Amino acid sequence: MLKHPAPIHVTLALACLLALTGCAPGMTAPPGESAQANAQTPAPKTDGALQCAEARFKKTVMLTRVWLASPPQDVVNLGAALSKTIATDLQNTGHFHVETTEATQSTGPEPAVDAFKSHGTPYFIRISGHNFGLSGQASMWSFLGPSLNPRGGTLDIRIVDALTTQTIAQTTVSAPSAKAGVYDPVIDALGTDFGASAYGRAMNQLAGEAANWIDRTLGCKPLIGQVLHVDGATITINRGINDGLRSSDRLLILQRTDRVYQPGQDAFTEQYLLQNLGAAEVARLGEHTSRIHYGGQHVVQVGDIVQSGN
């Protein structure tokens, strides 16, 4: 499946190069490049369970498929495979309901706003990737041949609060360097052969680290849902036992303001504020929907936000 290793004289050239540059064999780029990028925002530690009351809630998130501006030429569906593994890992934590959408190049708030309007997903996770190698870009290692050309990859992750369109957190996660040659013929990242290869295992580890960071970032965030129906003081919401809701939970009712206007701009921004209308108690708990009792004086409307407030 992989092409033959480079000849012996190329290996000697590698030793000479390492002696001159001081690079460690596992590095994917010279010092001062990817090493700094990897240290930009370290992912949270993975040990121990989440220690917060909100960890029992299953948050609904929208996960974009990974956008690769320069995908490797010898691996197809790599972005889709990374997305699938991240989504599966998040589901397996028991902390999330995961929905996926197409990859986006947009860095603005519009995709998060659209996802909330169409799917009611309060947390929007945008992922892009770069430095996956063998993509037609120049590499300082290319003269060594494919068998000695370290392959890796980096994911840029941003989590957006779709209610306010503010960024909750962002980070960069990098894969361990894998010494792998060119796949010949081209391989499908969604297949079992790729998953069993050295580079495939590195990509699975990368996806696992990304999922872990997302879990650690959102695991202690509140449960968020929406109002489905209003009948006086009785309000039906789209959250229930399946989301970790309990009859003893106290909920806050929030209402989004109109879009925020910033002085000096010609148009309104896609940013919103949340007004607290008061607390409500669970009156009747269902599997996927529940009824809550609200005794406040504000007018509650279909589409308003409910948030766990324990």
Coordinates of C-alpha atoms in Angstrom, one line a residue:
M1 CA 0.0 0.0 0.0
L2 CA 2.9 2.4 0.8
K3 CA 5.8 3.0 -1.6
H4 CA 9.3 1.7 -0.8
P5 CA 11.6 3.4 1.7
A6 CA 14.1 6.0 0.6
P7 CA 17.6 4.7 -0.2
I8 CA 20.4 4.6 2.4
H9 CA 22.2 7.7 1.2
V10 CA 19.0 9.7 1.8
T11 CA 18.9 8.4 5.4
L12 CA 22.5 9.6 5.8
A13 CA 21.4 13.0 4.6
L14 CA 18.7 13.1 7.2
A15 CA 21.3 12.5 9.9
C16 CA 23.4 15.3 8.6
L17 CA 20.4 17.7 8.5
L18 CA 19.4 16.9 12.0
A19 CA 22.9 17.5 13.3
L20 CA 22.9 20.9 11.6
T21 CA 19.5 22.1 12.6
G22 CA 19.1 20.5 16.0
C23 CA 15.6 19.2 15.1
A24 CA 14.3 16.1 16.8
P25 CA 13.3 13.3 14.4
G26 CA 9.7 13.5 15.3
M27 CA 9.3 17.2 14.5
T28 CA 7.1 18.1 11.5
A29 CA 8.7 21.5 10.9
P30 CA 11.7 23.5 12.0
P31 CA 11.8 25.2 15.4
G32 CA 9.9 28.4 15.4
E33 CA 7.1 27.2 13.1
S34 CA 4.7 24.4 14.1
A35 CA 6.2 24.1 17.6
Q36 CA 4.9 27.6 18.4
A37 CA 1.5 26.9 16.8
N38 CA 1.1 23.7 18.9
A39 CA 1.7 25.7 22.1
Q40 CA -0.8 28.4 21.2
T41 CA -3.7 27.0 23.2
P42 CA -3.1 23.6 24.9
A43 CA -6.1 21.3 25.2
P44 CA -7.4 20.6 28.7
K45 CA -6.1 17.6 30.7
T46 CA -8.0 14.4 30.1
D47 CA -7.8 12.8 33.5
G48 CA -10.7 12.7 35.9
A49 CA -14.5 13.0 35.4
L50 CA -16.2 16.4 35.1
Q51 CA -16.8 17.8 38.6
C52 CA -19.9 20.0 38.1
A53 CA -23.7 19.7 38.5
E54 CA -24.3 20.5 34.8
A55 CA -22.3 17.4 33.6
R56 CA -25.4 15.3 33.9
F57 CA -27.1 17.3 31.2
K58 CA -26.9 16.3 27.6
K59 CA -26.2 19.4 25.5
T60 CA -27.3 19.7 21.9
V61 CA -24.5 20.8 19.7
M62 CA -24.0 21.4 16.0
L63 CA -20.7 20.1 14.7
T64 CA -19.4 21.2 11.3
R65 CA -17.6 18.7 9.1
V66 CA -13.8 19.4 9.2
W67 CA -12.9 21.9 6.4
L68 CA -9.5 21.1 4.9
A69 CA -8.3 23.9 2.6
S70 CA -5.5 21.7 1.3
P71 CA -6.4 18.0 1.8
P72 CA -3.7 15.3 1.2
Q73 CA -3.7 14.2 -2.4
D74 CA -3.4 10.5 -1.5
V75 CA -6.2 10.3 1.1
V76 CA -9.9 11.0 0.3
N77 CA -12.6 11.9 2.8
L78 CA -10.2 12.8 5.5
G79 CA -12.3 15.7 6.7
A80 CA -15.4 13.5 6.8
A81 CA -13.6 10.8 8.7
L82 CA -12.3 13.2 11.3
S83 CA -15.7 14.7 11.8
K84 CA -17.3 11.2 12.2
T85 CA -14.8 10.2 14.8
I86 CA -15.2 13.4 16.8
A87 CA -19.0 13.1 16.7
T88 CA -18.9 9.5 17.8
D89 CA -16.5 10.3 20.7
L90 CA -18.7 13.2 21.8
Q91 CA -21.8 10.9 21.8
N92 CA -19.9 8.3 23.8
T93 CA -19.2 10.7 26.6
G94 CA -23.0 10.8 27.4
H95 CA -22.8 14.6 27.6
F96 CA -24.1 15.5 24.1
H97 CA -26.7 15.2 21.4
V98 CA -24.6 15.7 18.3
E99 CA -25.9 17.0 15.0
T100 CA -23.6 17.6 12.0
T101 CA -23.6 20.0 9.2
E102 CA -21.5 20.8 6.1
A103 CA -18.1 22.2 6.4
T104 CA -17.9 26.0 6.3
Q105 CA -15.2 28.4 5.4
S106 CA -17.1 31.3 7.0
T107 CA -15.5 32.8 10.1
G108 CA -18.5 35.0 10.8
P109 CA -21.6 34.3 13.0
E110 CA -24.0 33.4 10.2
P111 CA -23.6 29.6 10.3
A112 CA -24.2 29.5 14.0
V113 CA -27.2 31.8 13.7
D114 CA -28.7 29.7 10.9
A115 CA -28.1 26.4 12.8
F116 CA -29.9 27.8 15.8
K117 CA -32.8 29.0 13.7
S118 CA -33.2 25.7 11.8
H119 CA -32.2 23.1 14.4
G120 CA -32.3 24.9 17.8
T121 CA -28.7 24.0 18.6
P122 CA -27.3 26.5 21.1
Y123 CA -23.7 25.4 20.7
F124 CA -22.0 25.6 17.3
I125 CA -18.6 23.9 16.8
R126 CA -16.6 25.0 13.8
I127 CA -13.5 23.0 12.8
S128 CA -10.9 23.5 10.1
G129 CA -7.6 21.8 9.5
H130 CA -4.2 22.4 7.9
N131 CA -0.7 20.9 7.7
F132 CA -1.9 17.5 6.7
G133 CA 1.0 16.9 4.3
L134 CA 1.4 15.8 0.7
S135 CA -1.0 18.5 -0.4
G136 CA 1.2 20.1 -3.1
Q137 CA 2.8 22.5 -0.7
A138 CA 6.5 22.8 -0.3
S139 CA 8.1 20.8 2.6
M140 CA 11.6 21.0 4.0
W141 CA 11.5 17.2 4.2
S142 CA 10.4 16.4 0.6
F143 CA 13.9 15.5 -0.6
L144 CA 14.1 12.7 2.0
G145 CA 11.4 10.7 0.2
P146 CA 7.9 9.8 1.3
S147 CA 8.9 7.0 3.8
L148 CA 10.8 9.5 6.0
N149 CA 8.5 12.5 5.5
P150 CA 6.7 13.0 8.8
R151 CA 2.9 13.3 8.4
G152 CA 0.7 15.1 10.9
G153 CA -2.1 17.6 10.9
T154 CA -3.6 20.4 13.0
L155 CA -7.2 21.2 13.8
D156 CA -8.4 24.7 14.6
I157 CA -11.6 24.5 16.8
R158 CA -13.9 27.3 17.7
I159 CA -17.1 27.0 19.8
V160 CA -19.7 29.7 19.3
D161 CA -22.7 30.5 21.6
A162 CA -25.4 30.5 18.9
L163 CA -27.7 32.6 21.2
T164 CA -25.4 35.6 21.4
T165 CA -22.9 34.6 18.6
Q166 CA -20.1 35.2 21.0
T167 CA -17.1 32.8 20.9
I168 CA -17.0 30.6 24.0
A169 CA -13.6 29.1 23.4
Q170 CA -11.1 28.2 20.7
T171 CA -8.0 26.1 20.5
T172 CA -5.5 24.3 18.2
V173 CA -4.9 20.6 18.5
S174 CA -2.1 18.8 16.6
A175 CA -1.7 15.2 15.7
P176 CA 1.4 13.2 16.7
S177 CA 3.9 12.9 13.9
A178 CA 3.7 9.7 11.9
K179 CA 6.4 8.4 9.6
A180 CA 4.2 7.2 6.7
G181 CA 4.8 7.1 3.0
V182 CA 2.4 7.9 0.1
Y183 CA -0.7 5.8 -0.2
D184 CA -0.6 4.1 -3.6
P185 CA -3.3 3.7 -4.7
V186 CA -5.2 6.5 -3.1
I187 CA -6.9 5.4 0.1
D188 CA -10.3 6.3 1.6
A189 CA -10.1 7.7 5.2
L190 CA -13.5 6.2 5.9
G191 CA -12.3 2.7 5.3
T192 CA -10.8 0.2 7.7
D193 CA -7.5 0.0 5.9
F194 CA -6.7 3.6 6.6
G195 CA -7.7 3.3 10.2
A196 CA -5.3 0.4 10.7
S197 CA -2.3 2.4 9.2
A198 CA 0.1 4.5 11.2
Y199 CA -1.2 7.7 9.8
G200 CA -4.8 6.6 10.3
R201 CA -4.1 5.9 14.0
A202 CA -2.6 9.3 14.3
M203 CA -5.7 10.9 12.8
N204 CA -7.9 8.9 15.3
Q205 CA -5.8 10.2 18.1
L206 CA -6.1 13.7 16.8
A207 CA -9.9 13.4 16.6
G208 CA -10.0 12.0 20.1
E209 CA -8.0 14.9 21.5
A210 CA -10.4 17.3 19.7
A211 CA -13.4 15.6 21.2
N212 CA -11.9 15.6 24.7
W213 CA -11.3 19.4 24.5
I214 CA -14.8 20.0 23.4
D215 CA -16.2 17.8 26.2
R216 CA -14.1 19.6 28.8
T217 CA -15.1 23.0 27.4
L218 CA -18.9 22.4 27.1
G219 CA -19.4 19.6 29.7
C220 CA -20.1 22.1 32.5
K221 CA -22.1 24.5 30.5
P222 CA -25.9 24.8 31.2
L223 CA -28.6 22.9 29.5
I224 CA -30.4 25.1 27.0
G225 CA -33.7 24.6 25.3
Q226 CA -36.6 26.5 23.8
V227 CA -40.2 27.3 24.5
L228 CA -42.6 25.2 22.3
H229 CA -46.0 26.3 23.6
V230 CA -47.4 28.8 26.1
D231 CA -50.7 28.4 27.8
G232 CA -50.9 31.0 30.5
A233 CA -48.5 30.1 33.3
T234 CA -47.9 26.6 31.8
I235 CA -45.1 26.4 29.3
T236 CA -44.0 23.5 27.2
I237 CA -40.3 23.2 26.4
N238 CA -38.2 20.9 24.2
R239 CA -36.2 19.3 27.0
G240 CA -36.8 16.3 29.2
I241 CA -35.5 13.1 30.8
N242 CA -33.5 12.3 27.6
D243 CA -31.6 15.6 28.2
G244 CA -30.8 14.9 31.9
L245 CA -33.6 17.1 33.2
R246 CA -35.1 16.3 36.6
S247 CA -38.4 17.3 38.3
S248 CA -36.4 19.2 40.9
D249 CA -34.5 21.4 38.4
R250 CA -35.0 25.1 38.4
L251 CA -35.0 26.8 35.0
L252 CA -34.5 30.3 33.9
I253 CA -36.5 31.8 31.0
L254 CA -34.5 34.1 28.7
Q255 CA -35.5 36.2 25.8
R256 CA -33.2 37.3 23.1
T257 CA -33.0 41.1 22.4
D258 CA -32.9 42.6 19.0
R259 CA -29.6 42.6 17.2
V260 CA -27.0 44.8 18.9
Y261 CA -26.1 48.1 17.2
Q262 CA -22.6 49.3 17.7
P263 CA -21.9 53.0 17.2
G264 CA -19.8 53.8 14.1
Q265 CA -21.2 50.9 12.1
D266 CA -23.7 51.3 9.3
A267 CA -25.7 48.2 10.1
F268 CA -26.7 46.0 13.0
T269 CA -24.4 43.3 14.0
E270 CA -25.3 39.6 14.3
Q271 CA -24.9 39.8 18.0
Y272 CA -27.6 39.5 20.6
L273 CA -28.2 40.0 24.4
L274 CA -30.3 37.8 26.6
Q275 CA -32.9 39.2 29.0
N276 CA -33.7 37.2 32.1
L277 CA -37.5 36.9 32.5
G278 CA -37.3 34.9 35.7
A279 CA -37.4 31.4 37.1
A280 CA -39.7 28.5 36.4
E281 CA -40.3 25.1 38.1
V282 CA -40.8 21.7 36.4
A283 CA -44.5 20.8 36.6
R284 CA -44.6 17.7 34.4
L285 CA -41.4 15.9 33.2
G286 CA -41.5 14.0 29.9
E287 CA -39.0 12.0 27.9
H288 CA -38.3 14.7 25.3
T289 CA -40.6 17.6 26.3
S290 CA -41.7 18.9 29.6
R291 CA -44.1 21.4 31.1
I292 CA -42.9 24.1 33.4
H293 CA -44.7 26.6 35.6
Y294 CA -43.8 30.3 35.3
G295 CA -45.2 32.8 37.8
G296 CA -43.4 35.9 36.5
Q297 CA -45.0 39.0 35.0
H298 CA -43.2 39.0 31.7
V299 CA -44.7 37.8 28.5
V300 CA -43.2 34.5 27.4
Q301 CA -43.2 33.7 23.7
V302 CA -42.7 30.6 21.6
G303 CA -39.0 30.4 20.7
D304 CA -37.8 32.0 24.0
I305 CA -34.9 30.3 25.7
V306 CA -34.9 28.1 28.8
Q307 CA -31.7 27.4 30.7
S308 CA -30.8 25.3 33.6
G309 CA -30.3 27.5 36.7
N310 CA -29.4 25.1 39.5

